[in-house]
């Protein structure tokens, strides 16, 4: 494995402006020895394999990475209940741990995406793995709020953000016609992790205690990432020059509208995942175990929802069309949550939440990738939007928690807030679609 020689190499990579000699679409040249284990140059061709065993092994590597980088933050609902019961703090304060974790997971994507484009794929994945495992083990030893905030919120969040973008950028380079399907299948890892980690914590805590339950999740994360790093195979020549942020992308109307819609969507996206179990316990009367089962159902339903939506988007309707409809559906589900007053309704709304949340997250990468035609810029452009939505995820759960706390424990106003934001986001996605194809409805995009 080639290693980054020194800090100056990375700084130079991020600082040098793009030159005219950089490879564009359709060009390829042998990979220099400084990249992280690229496949042999005899196999490097810019025409994507679009379905070979090697290509789908990159999907598996990205799926394993998503299992950790998004599964761990998405499981915070279990921690939210535990910290509230043990630390006796307001929900809005506790939710800052999960919000900071999500913020950093998204926030460093611009930098890790640029490093991925520059060829430092395995190096960043190894660094991210270390931070996640170290932060998880430190969380298992925590006893005070600031312990969990630093270990789980900051350290694990940074690790998740560092490890996420490189395999995504690599996978995108292996597919063209089947890219939406490949990225949606890879994003299924988010749901897999969202099921595994709550189950590990909830069902091991009574027998092993909180500390060893959390440490077990750390060992699971380590095993998944070792496999992912072994599978990953970069295939494009590194784009060593170029800015960290390509501001000209925001001058493209479809990209700018999409970025604005993504910000609003992710401001409210994790409201249900963070609060459905506390709503079930505090309002409906569920036990703690049953309320966590709702979270597992929500995340479990999203596992098949993602590839099914990816298939429909890839082969029939188009990724932007499917994504826009899914966003409208998810906004309506948020508002329909206000009508739930019994146990049966909670299980139904959990299923609908799983479908809406899963499809919105699953198609996020594919729809954004469809607006990026130059795959050598894929990591940078996707990372830019992820950094933007980082601020939305930072504010979202605490905003919802503050609304609930100031409403005397009622969730109605928070539900209206979330549903409205998501429907406005859908309107911006419609605007992005219109900017590309005009007012034509029956167009696959």
Short mmCIF file of C-alpha atoms in Angstrom, two decimals:
data_model
loop_
_atom_site.label_atom_id
_atom_site.label_comp_id
_atom_site.label_asym_id
_atom_site.label_seq_id
_atom_site.Cartn_x
_atom_site.Cartn_y
_atom_site.Cartn_z
CA UNK A 1 0.00 0.00 0.00
CA UNK A 2 1.44 3.35 -0.99
CA UNK A 3 1.38 5.92 1.78
CA UNK A 4 1.11 9.69 1.86
CA UNK A 5 4.75 10.79 2.24
CA UNK A 6 4.18 13.91 4.30
CA UNK A 7 1.69 16.53 5.26
CA UNK A 8 3.10 18.87 2.61
CA UNK A 9 1.98 16.48 -0.15
CA UNK A 10 -1.64 16.81 0.90
CA UNK A 11 -1.41 20.57 1.33
CA UNK A 12 0.09 20.90 -2.14
CA UNK A 13 -2.63 18.67 -3.55
CA UNK A 14 -5.34 20.89 -2.13
CA UNK A 15 -3.75 24.23 -2.99
CA UNK A 16 -2.47 24.03 -6.58
CA UNK A 17 -4.95 25.46 -9.11
CA UNK A 18 -6.18 23.24 -11.90
CA UNK A 19 -3.94 23.20 -14.98
CA UNK A 20 -4.92 22.66 -18.58
CA UNK A 21 -3.00 19.37 -18.65
CA UNK A 22 -5.40 17.61 -16.30
CA UNK A 23 -7.21 14.67 -17.91
CA UNK A 24 -10.73 15.37 -19.07
CA UNK A 25 -13.52 12.96 -19.91
CA UNK A 26 -12.39 10.39 -22.44
CA UNK A 27 -8.69 10.69 -21.54
CA UNK A 28 -6.68 8.33 -19.42
CA UNK A 29 -3.02 7.82 -18.74
CA UNK A 30 -1.01 5.43 -16.61
CA UNK A 31 -1.38 5.94 -12.89
CA UNK A 32 1.69 7.26 -11.07
CA UNK A 33 3.23 5.18 -8.33
CA UNK A 34 1.98 7.55 -5.61
CA UNK A 35 -1.65 6.44 -5.84
CA UNK A 36 -3.06 3.99 -3.35
CA UNK A 37 -2.77 0.60 -5.05
CA UNK A 38 -4.46 1.30 -8.38
CA UNK A 39 -5.18 -1.67 -10.56
CA UNK A 40 -2.53 -2.31 -13.24
CA UNK A 41 -2.40 0.10 -16.13
CA UNK A 42 -3.22 -2.67 -18.56
CA UNK A 43 -6.63 -2.70 -17.02
CA UNK A 44 -7.06 1.05 -16.84
CA UNK A 45 -9.44 2.26 -19.47
CA UNK A 46 -11.82 5.12 -19.18
CA UNK A 47 -14.76 3.11 -20.54
CA UNK A 48 -16.53 1.99 -17.34
CA UNK A 49 -16.80 -1.80 -16.92
CA UNK A 50 -20.46 -1.24 -15.98
CA UNK A 51 -21.00 -4.68 -14.53
CA UNK A 52 -17.80 -6.71 -14.19
CA UNK A 53 -16.94 -8.63 -11.03
CA UNK A 54 -14.33 -6.00 -10.20
CA UNK A 55 -16.88 -3.21 -10.66
CA UNK A 56 -19.44 -4.82 -8.37
CA UNK A 57 -16.75 -5.55 -5.80
CA UNK A 58 -16.34 -1.76 -5.55
CA UNK A 59 -20.07 -1.52 -4.85
CA UNK A 60 -19.58 -4.02 -2.02
CA UNK A 61 -16.66 -1.99 -0.65
CA UNK A 62 -18.81 1.16 -0.69
CA UNK A 63 -21.74 -0.71 0.89
CA UNK A 64 -19.50 -1.85 3.76
CA UNK A 65 -18.22 1.70 4.20
CA UNK A 66 -21.76 3.12 4.20
CA UNK A 67 -22.71 0.51 6.79
CA UNK A 68 -20.27 2.19 9.15
CA UNK A 69 -20.14 5.83 8.03
CA UNK A 70 -23.94 6.24 7.95
CA UNK A 71 -25.15 3.28 9.99
CA UNK A 72 -23.44 4.48 13.16
CA UNK A 73 -24.87 8.03 13.07
CA UNK A 74 -28.31 6.76 12.02
CA UNK A 75 -28.41 4.53 15.11
CA UNK A 76 -28.20 7.50 17.46
CA UNK A 77 -31.87 7.13 18.41
CA UNK A 78 -30.87 4.26 20.73
CA UNK A 79 -28.17 6.39 22.35
CA UNK A 80 -30.62 9.29 22.65
CA UNK A 81 -32.87 7.24 24.93
CA UNK A 82 -29.97 5.82 26.96
CA UNK A 83 -28.32 9.21 27.51
CA UNK A 84 -31.62 10.80 28.48
CA UNK A 85 -32.27 8.09 31.06
CA UNK A 86 -28.74 8.12 32.50
CA UNK A 87 -27.65 11.74 32.14
CA UNK A 88 -31.10 13.28 32.82
CA UNK A 89 -30.62 16.08 30.29
CA UNK A 90 -33.07 17.77 27.88
CA UNK A 91 -33.60 16.09 24.52
CA UNK A 92 -32.37 19.15 22.65
CA UNK A 93 -29.04 19.04 24.50
CA UNK A 94 -28.53 15.30 24.02
CA UNK A 95 -29.37 15.50 20.32
CA UNK A 96 -26.37 17.79 19.81
CA UNK A 97 -24.15 14.70 20.10
CA UNK A 98 -25.87 13.05 17.15
CA UNK A 99 -26.15 16.32 15.23
CA UNK A 100 -22.44 17.07 15.52
CA UNK A 101 -21.72 13.50 14.44
CA UNK A 102 -23.84 13.94 11.32
CA UNK A 103 -22.43 17.43 10.73
CA UNK A 104 -18.84 16.21 10.69
CA UNK A 105 -19.75 13.13 8.65
CA UNK A 106 -21.07 15.42 5.94
CA UNK A 107 -18.83 18.40 6.66
CA UNK A 108 -15.44 16.89 5.86
CA UNK A 109 -16.68 15.29 2.64
CA UNK A 110 -15.42 18.21 0.54
CA UNK A 111 -11.88 17.57 1.74
CA UNK A 112 -12.00 13.77 1.70
CA UNK A 113 -13.65 13.91 -1.73
CA UNK A 114 -10.86 16.12 -3.07
CA UNK A 115 -8.26 13.77 -1.59
CA UNK A 116 -10.04 10.86 -3.28
CA UNK A 117 -9.89 12.66 -6.64
CA UNK A 118 -6.18 13.24 -5.97
CA UNK A 119 -5.55 9.52 -5.46
CA UNK A 120 -5.36 9.17 -1.68
CA UNK A 121 -8.16 6.63 -1.48
CA UNK A 122 -6.88 3.97 0.88
CA UNK A 123 -4.97 6.46 3.02
CA UNK A 124 -8.15 8.38 3.86
CA UNK A 125 -10.12 5.17 4.43
CA UNK A 126 -7.48 3.93 6.88
CA UNK A 127 -7.49 7.24 8.75
CA UNK A 128 -11.28 7.25 8.94
CA UNK A 129 -11.32 3.67 10.24
CA UNK A 130 -8.91 4.54 13.04
CA UNK A 131 -10.95 7.56 14.13
CA UNK A 132 -14.24 5.63 14.13
CA UNK A 133 -12.91 2.67 16.10
CA UNK A 134 -10.99 4.87 18.56
CA UNK A 135 -13.98 7.17 19.12
CA UNK A 136 -16.33 4.21 19.61
CA UNK A 137 -14.08 2.62 22.21
CA UNK A 138 -13.72 5.94 24.03
CA UNK A 139 -17.52 6.33 24.02
CA UNK A 140 -17.80 2.98 25.80
CA UNK A 141 -15.76 4.44 28.68
CA UNK A 142 -17.70 7.70 28.95
CA UNK A 143 -19.64 8.75 32.03
CA UNK A 144 -20.33 12.45 31.41
CA UNK A 145 -21.97 14.46 28.64
CA UNK A 146 -18.73 15.96 27.35
CA UNK A 147 -17.13 12.49 27.15
CA UNK A 148 -19.82 11.32 24.73
CA UNK A 149 -19.83 14.63 22.86
CA UNK A 150 -16.10 14.48 22.09
CA UNK A 151 -15.78 10.73 21.52
CA UNK A 152 -19.03 9.92 19.72
CA UNK A 153 -19.95 13.30 18.30
CA UNK A 154 -16.56 14.66 17.22
CA UNK A 155 -14.16 11.72 16.83
CA UNK A 156 -16.58 9.21 15.27
CA UNK A 157 -18.15 11.97 13.15
CA UNK A 158 -14.78 12.98 11.71
CA UNK A 159 -13.90 9.36 10.99
CA UNK A 160 -17.17 8.69 9.20
CA UNK A 161 -16.72 11.75 7.01
CA UNK A 162 -13.12 10.93 6.13
CA UNK A 163 -13.85 7.32 5.13
CA UNK A 164 -17.08 7.87 3.18
CA UNK A 165 -16.19 9.79 0.00
CA UNK A 166 -13.20 7.81 -1.39
CA UNK A 167 -15.01 4.51 -2.11
CA UNK A 168 -18.00 6.44 -3.45
CA UNK A 169 -15.82 8.29 -5.96
CA UNK A 170 -14.12 5.04 -6.98
CA UNK A 171 -17.44 3.22 -7.47
CA UNK A 172 -18.79 6.08 -9.61
CA UNK A 173 -15.84 5.69 -11.98
CA UNK A 174 -16.69 2.02 -12.64
CA UNK A 175 -20.22 2.68 -13.89
CA UNK A 176 -21.99 4.82 -16.46
CA UNK A 177 -25.26 3.29 -17.66
CA UNK A 178 -25.78 1.41 -14.38
CA UNK A 179 -24.40 4.12 -12.09
CA UNK A 180 -27.71 4.92 -10.38
CA UNK A 181 -28.35 1.26 -9.62
CA UNK A 182 -24.80 0.75 -8.36
CA UNK A 183 -24.83 3.78 -6.07
CA UNK A 184 -28.28 2.92 -4.73
CA UNK A 185 -27.18 -0.62 -3.92
CA UNK A 186 -24.07 0.76 -2.22
CA UNK A 187 -26.20 3.18 -0.19
CA UNK A 188 -28.15 0.17 1.13
CA UNK A 189 -25.28 -0.16 3.58
CA UNK A 190 -26.71 2.81 5.46
CA UNK A 191 -29.86 0.84 6.23
CA UNK A 192 -27.90 -2.30 7.04
CA UNK A 193 -25.84 -0.40 9.59
CA UNK A 194 -28.94 1.33 10.92
CA UNK A 195 -30.39 -2.09 11.74
CA UNK A 196 -27.23 -3.77 13.00
CA UNK A 197 -25.98 -1.14 15.42
CA UNK A 198 -29.25 -0.40 17.28
CA UNK A 199 -29.79 -4.15 17.63
CA UNK A 200 -26.25 -4.69 18.94
CA UNK A 201 -26.57 -1.90 21.51
CA UNK A 202 -30.13 -2.65 22.61
CA UNK A 203 -29.83 -6.41 22.99
CA UNK A 204 -26.30 -6.63 24.39
CA UNK A 205 -26.72 -3.87 26.98
CA UNK A 206 -28.84 -5.94 29.41
CA UNK A 207 -26.31 -8.80 29.45
CA UNK A 208 -22.92 -7.18 28.78
CA UNK A 209 -23.58 -3.62 29.89
CA UNK A 210 -23.36 -0.39 27.92
CA UNK A 211 -19.55 -0.42 27.69
CA UNK A 212 -19.13 -3.82 26.07
CA UNK A 213 -22.18 -3.35 23.87
CA UNK A 214 -20.59 -0.22 22.41
CA UNK A 215 -17.17 -1.89 22.11
CA UNK A 216 -18.78 -4.76 20.22
CA UNK A 217 -20.14 -2.28 17.70
CA UNK A 218 -16.58 -0.94 17.36
CA UNK A 219 -15.27 -4.40 16.49
CA UNK A 220 -18.05 -4.78 13.89
CA UNK A 221 -17.00 -1.45 12.36
CA UNK A 222 -13.36 -2.52 12.26
CA UNK A 223 -14.16 -5.81 10.50
CA UNK A 224 -16.31 -4.12 7.86
CA UNK A 225 -13.69 -1.49 7.07
CA UNK A 226 -10.82 -3.98 6.83
CA UNK A 227 -12.83 -5.83 4.17
CA UNK A 228 -13.72 -2.58 2.37
CA UNK A 229 -10.10 -1.40 2.24
CA UNK A 230 -9.01 -4.79 0.89
CA UNK A 231 -11.62 -4.64 -1.90
CA UNK A 232 -11.18 -1.05 -3.09
CA UNK A 233 -9.35 -0.57 -6.42
CA UNK A 234 -8.97 3.00 -7.78
CA UNK A 235 -8.94 3.07 -11.59
CA UNK A 236 -8.67 6.71 -12.71
CA UNK A 237 -5.58 8.87 -12.92
CA UNK A 238 -5.44 11.17 -9.89
CA UNK A 239 -6.47 14.76 -10.54
CA UNK A 240 -3.69 16.32 -8.49
CA UNK A 241 -4.46 19.92 -9.39
CA UNK A 242 -7.73 21.72 -8.87
CA UNK A 243 -9.48 23.63 -6.09
CA UNK A 244 -10.99 22.04 -3.02
CA UNK A 245 -14.28 23.81 -3.81
CA UNK A 246 -15.39 24.36 -7.41
CA UNK A 247 -17.47 27.49 -6.96
CA UNK A 248 -18.41 27.57 -10.64
CA UNK A 249 -20.60 24.52 -10.05
CA UNK A 250 -23.05 26.74 -8.15
CA UNK A 251 -23.45 28.88 -11.28
CA UNK A 252 -25.14 25.91 -12.92
CA UNK A 253 -28.84 26.37 -12.17
CA UNK A 254 -29.70 22.64 -11.79
CA UNK A 255 -26.79 22.09 -9.41
CA UNK A 256 -27.59 25.20 -7.35
CA UNK A 257 -31.29 24.33 -7.04
CA UNK A 258 -30.44 20.76 -6.13
CA UNK A 259 -28.02 21.94 -3.45
CA UNK A 260 -30.68 24.23 -1.94
CA UNK A 261 -33.25 21.43 -1.94
CA UNK A 262 -30.76 19.04 -0.35
CA UNK A 263 -30.12 21.55 2.44
CA UNK A 264 -33.83 21.82 3.31
CA UNK A 265 -34.41 18.07 2.99
CA UNK A 266 -31.55 17.17 5.31
CA UNK A 267 -32.56 19.82 7.81
CA UNK A 268 -35.60 17.65 8.56
CA UNK A 269 -34.52 14.23 7.27
CA UNK A 270 -33.39 12.69 10.56
CA UNK A 271 -36.21 14.03 12.71
CA UNK A 272 -38.09 10.73 12.48
CA UNK A 273 -35.04 8.54 13.02
CA UNK A 274 -34.04 10.51 16.12
CA UNK A 275 -37.47 10.90 17.71
CA UNK A 276 -39.82 8.09 16.59
CA UNK A 277 -38.82 5.88 19.52
CA UNK A 278 -39.11 8.67 22.11
CA UNK A 279 -42.51 9.64 20.63
CA UNK A 280 -43.66 6.02 20.88
CA UNK A 281 -42.54 5.73 24.50
CA UNK A 282 -43.55 9.14 25.83
CA UNK A 283 -46.77 9.75 23.85
CA UNK A 284 -48.14 6.34 22.81
CA UNK A 285 -46.92 4.36 25.83
CA UNK A 286 -44.45 1.89 24.29
CA UNK A 287 -41.85 0.21 26.48
CA UNK A 288 -38.20 1.09 25.87
CA UNK A 289 -37.54 -2.21 24.07
CA UNK A 290 -40.63 -1.89 21.87
CA UNK A 291 -39.79 1.71 21.00
CA UNK A 292 -36.31 0.68 19.81
CA UNK A 293 -37.92 -2.06 17.72
CA UNK A 294 -39.75 0.71 15.85
CA UNK A 295 -36.40 2.24 14.94
CA UNK A 296 -35.14 -1.14 13.74
CA UNK A 297 -38.32 -1.62 11.66
CA UNK A 298 -37.88 1.84 10.14
CA UNK A 299 -34.29 1.12 9.15
CA UNK A 300 -35.02 -2.47 8.13
CA UNK A 301 -37.77 -1.50 5.69
CA UNK A 302 -35.41 0.93 3.99
CA UNK A 303 -33.04 -1.94 3.04
CA UNK A 304 -35.22 -3.36 0.21
CA UNK A 305 -36.66 0.09 -0.55
CA UNK A 306 -33.32 1.42 -1.76
CA UNK A 307 -32.42 -1.13 -4.46
CA UNK A 308 -36.04 -1.32 -5.65
CA UNK A 309 -36.09 2.46 -6.06
CA UNK A 310 -32.69 2.28 -7.74
CA UNK A 311 -33.95 -0.28 -10.24
CA UNK A 312 -37.02 1.81 -11.06
CA UNK A 313 -34.92 4.97 -11.39
CA UNK A 314 -32.18 3.34 -13.45
CA UNK A 315 -34.29 1.42 -15.94
CA UNK A 316 -37.72 3.04 -16.10
CA UNK A 317 -38.38 6.50 -14.68
CA UNK A 318 -35.05 8.27 -14.20
CA UNK A 319 -33.23 9.10 -10.99
CA UNK A 320 -34.30 12.75 -10.64
CA UNK A 321 -37.94 11.90 -11.35
CA UNK A 322 -37.94 9.11 -8.77
CA UNK A 323 -36.08 11.21 -6.22
CA UNK A 324 -38.53 14.10 -6.54
CA UNK A 325 -41.58 11.85 -6.11
CA UNK A 326 -39.95 10.16 -3.11
CA UNK A 327 -39.31 13.54 -1.48
CA UNK A 328 -42.96 14.55 -1.88
CA UNK A 329 -44.02 11.20 -0.40
CA UNK A 330 -41.68 11.61 2.56
CA UNK A 331 -42.97 15.12 3.28
CA UNK A 332 -46.55 13.86 3.30
CA UNK A 333 -45.55 11.04 5.68
CA UNK A 334 -44.08 13.57 8.10
CA UNK A 335 -47.37 15.47 8.17
CA UNK A 336 -49.42 12.25 8.42
CA UNK A 337 -47.50 11.37 11.58
CA UNK A 338 -49.66 13.93 13.41
CA UNK A 339 -52.67 11.62 12.97
CA UNK A 340 -51.05 8.66 14.78
CA UNK A 341 -52.48 8.00 18.25
CA UNK A 342 -52.15 4.22 18.82
CA UNK A 343 -49.70 1.32 18.59
CA UNK A 344 -50.93 0.04 15.23
CA UNK A 345 -50.53 3.49 13.73
CA UNK A 346 -46.95 3.66 15.01
CA UNK A 347 -45.99 0.47 13.20
CA UNK A 348 -47.60 1.72 9.99
CA UNK A 349 -45.89 5.11 10.17
CA UNK A 350 -42.55 3.40 10.93
CA UNK A 351 -42.88 1.41 7.69
CA UNK A 352 -43.74 4.54 5.69
CA UNK A 353 -40.86 6.37 7.33
CA UNK A 354 -38.52 3.54 6.34
CA UNK A 355 -39.61 3.68 2.70
CA UNK A 356 -39.45 7.47 2.44
CA UNK A 357 -36.22 7.87 4.37
CA UNK A 358 -34.56 4.97 2.60
CA UNK A 359 -35.41 6.12 -0.91
CA UNK A 360 -34.49 9.76 -0.20
CA UNK A 361 -31.09 8.75 1.14
CA UNK A 362 -30.59 5.95 -1.37
CA UNK A 363 -31.16 8.09 -4.46
CA UNK A 364 -29.35 11.13 -3.08
CA UNK A 365 -25.99 10.04 -4.47
CA UNK A 366 -27.34 8.87 -7.81
CA UNK A 367 -29.37 12.00 -8.46
CA UNK A 368 -26.45 14.23 -7.53
CA UNK A 369 -24.06 12.17 -9.64
CA UNK A 370 -26.42 12.58 -12.61
CA UNK A 371 -25.71 16.32 -12.50
CA UNK A 372 -21.93 15.73 -12.62
CA UNK A 373 -20.77 14.70 -16.08
CA UNK A 374 -17.01 14.75 -15.43
CA UNK A 375 -16.26 11.73 -13.25
CA UNK A 376 -12.80 13.09 -12.37
CA UNK A 377 -14.66 15.81 -10.44
CA UNK A 378 -17.21 13.43 -8.90
CA UNK A 379 -15.66 13.33 -5.44
CA UNK A 380 -15.27 17.09 -5.23
CA UNK A 381 -18.76 18.02 -6.43
CA UNK A 382 -20.57 15.43 -4.35
CA UNK A 383 -18.44 16.39 -1.37
CA UNK A 384 -19.42 20.05 -1.79
CA UNK A 385 -23.13 19.28 -1.43
CA UNK A 386 -22.43 16.97 1.49
CA UNK A 387 -20.60 19.78 3.24
CA UNK A 388 -23.54 22.10 2.61
CA UNK A 389 -26.07 19.67 4.07
CA UNK A 390 -23.74 19.17 7.03
CA UNK A 391 -24.97 22.46 8.43
CA UNK A 392 -28.56 21.32 7.93
CA UNK A 393 -28.01 18.07 9.82
CA UNK A 394 -26.22 19.99 12.57
CA UNK A 395 -29.24 22.20 13.16
CA UNK A 396 -32.04 19.73 12.40
CA UNK A 397 -32.40 17.41 15.44
CA UNK A 398 -31.65 20.15 18.03
CA UNK A 399 -34.20 22.39 16.31
CA UNK A 400 -36.79 19.62 16.52
CA UNK A 401 -35.85 18.92 20.14
CA UNK A 402 -36.18 22.60 21.05
CA UNK A 403 -39.61 22.76 19.38
CA UNK A 404 -40.74 19.69 21.34
CA UNK A 405 -39.35 20.99 24.64
CA UNK A 406 -40.94 24.44 24.25
CA UNK A 407 -44.24 22.80 23.27
CA UNK A 408 -44.46 20.95 26.57
CA UNK A 409 -43.49 17.59 25.08
CA UNK A 410 -45.95 17.78 22.18
CA UNK A 411 -44.60 16.77 18.77
CA UNK A 412 -47.21 18.44 16.54
CA UNK A 413 -45.30 21.62 15.74
CA UNK A 414 -42.10 19.69 15.07
CA UNK A 415 -43.97 17.39 12.68
CA UNK A 416 -45.38 20.38 10.78
CA UNK A 417 -41.92 21.95 10.65
CA UNK A 418 -40.33 18.79 9.22
CA UNK A 419 -43.06 18.08 6.67
CA UNK A 420 -43.08 21.65 5.38
CA UNK A 421 -39.31 21.76 4.89
CA UNK A 422 -39.30 18.50 2.95
CA UNK A 423 -42.12 19.59 0.64
CA UNK A 424 -40.33 22.87 -0.11
CA UNK A 425 -37.21 20.82 -0.88
CA UNK A 426 -39.25 18.78 -3.35
CA UNK A 427 -40.24 22.03 -5.05
CA UNK A 428 -36.58 22.95 -5.54
CA UNK A 429 -35.85 19.50 -6.98
CA UNK A 430 -38.68 20.06 -9.45
CA UNK A 431 -37.01 23.36 -10.34
CA UNK A 432 -33.68 21.59 -10.92
CA UNK A 433 -35.38 19.08 -13.17
CA UNK A 434 -37.17 21.84 -15.10
CA UNK A 435 -33.86 23.65 -15.61
CA UNK A 436 -32.55 20.56 -17.41
CA UNK A 437 -35.51 19.36 -19.50
CA UNK A 438 -37.96 22.25 -19.40
CA UNK A 439 -41.65 21.69 -18.70
CA UNK A 440 -41.77 18.30 -20.38
CA UNK A 441 -43.20 15.76 -17.96
CA UNK A 442 -42.68 12.42 -19.70
CA UNK A 443 -38.91 12.68 -19.87
CA UNK A 444 -36.55 10.27 -18.14
CA UNK A 445 -33.92 12.14 -16.18
#
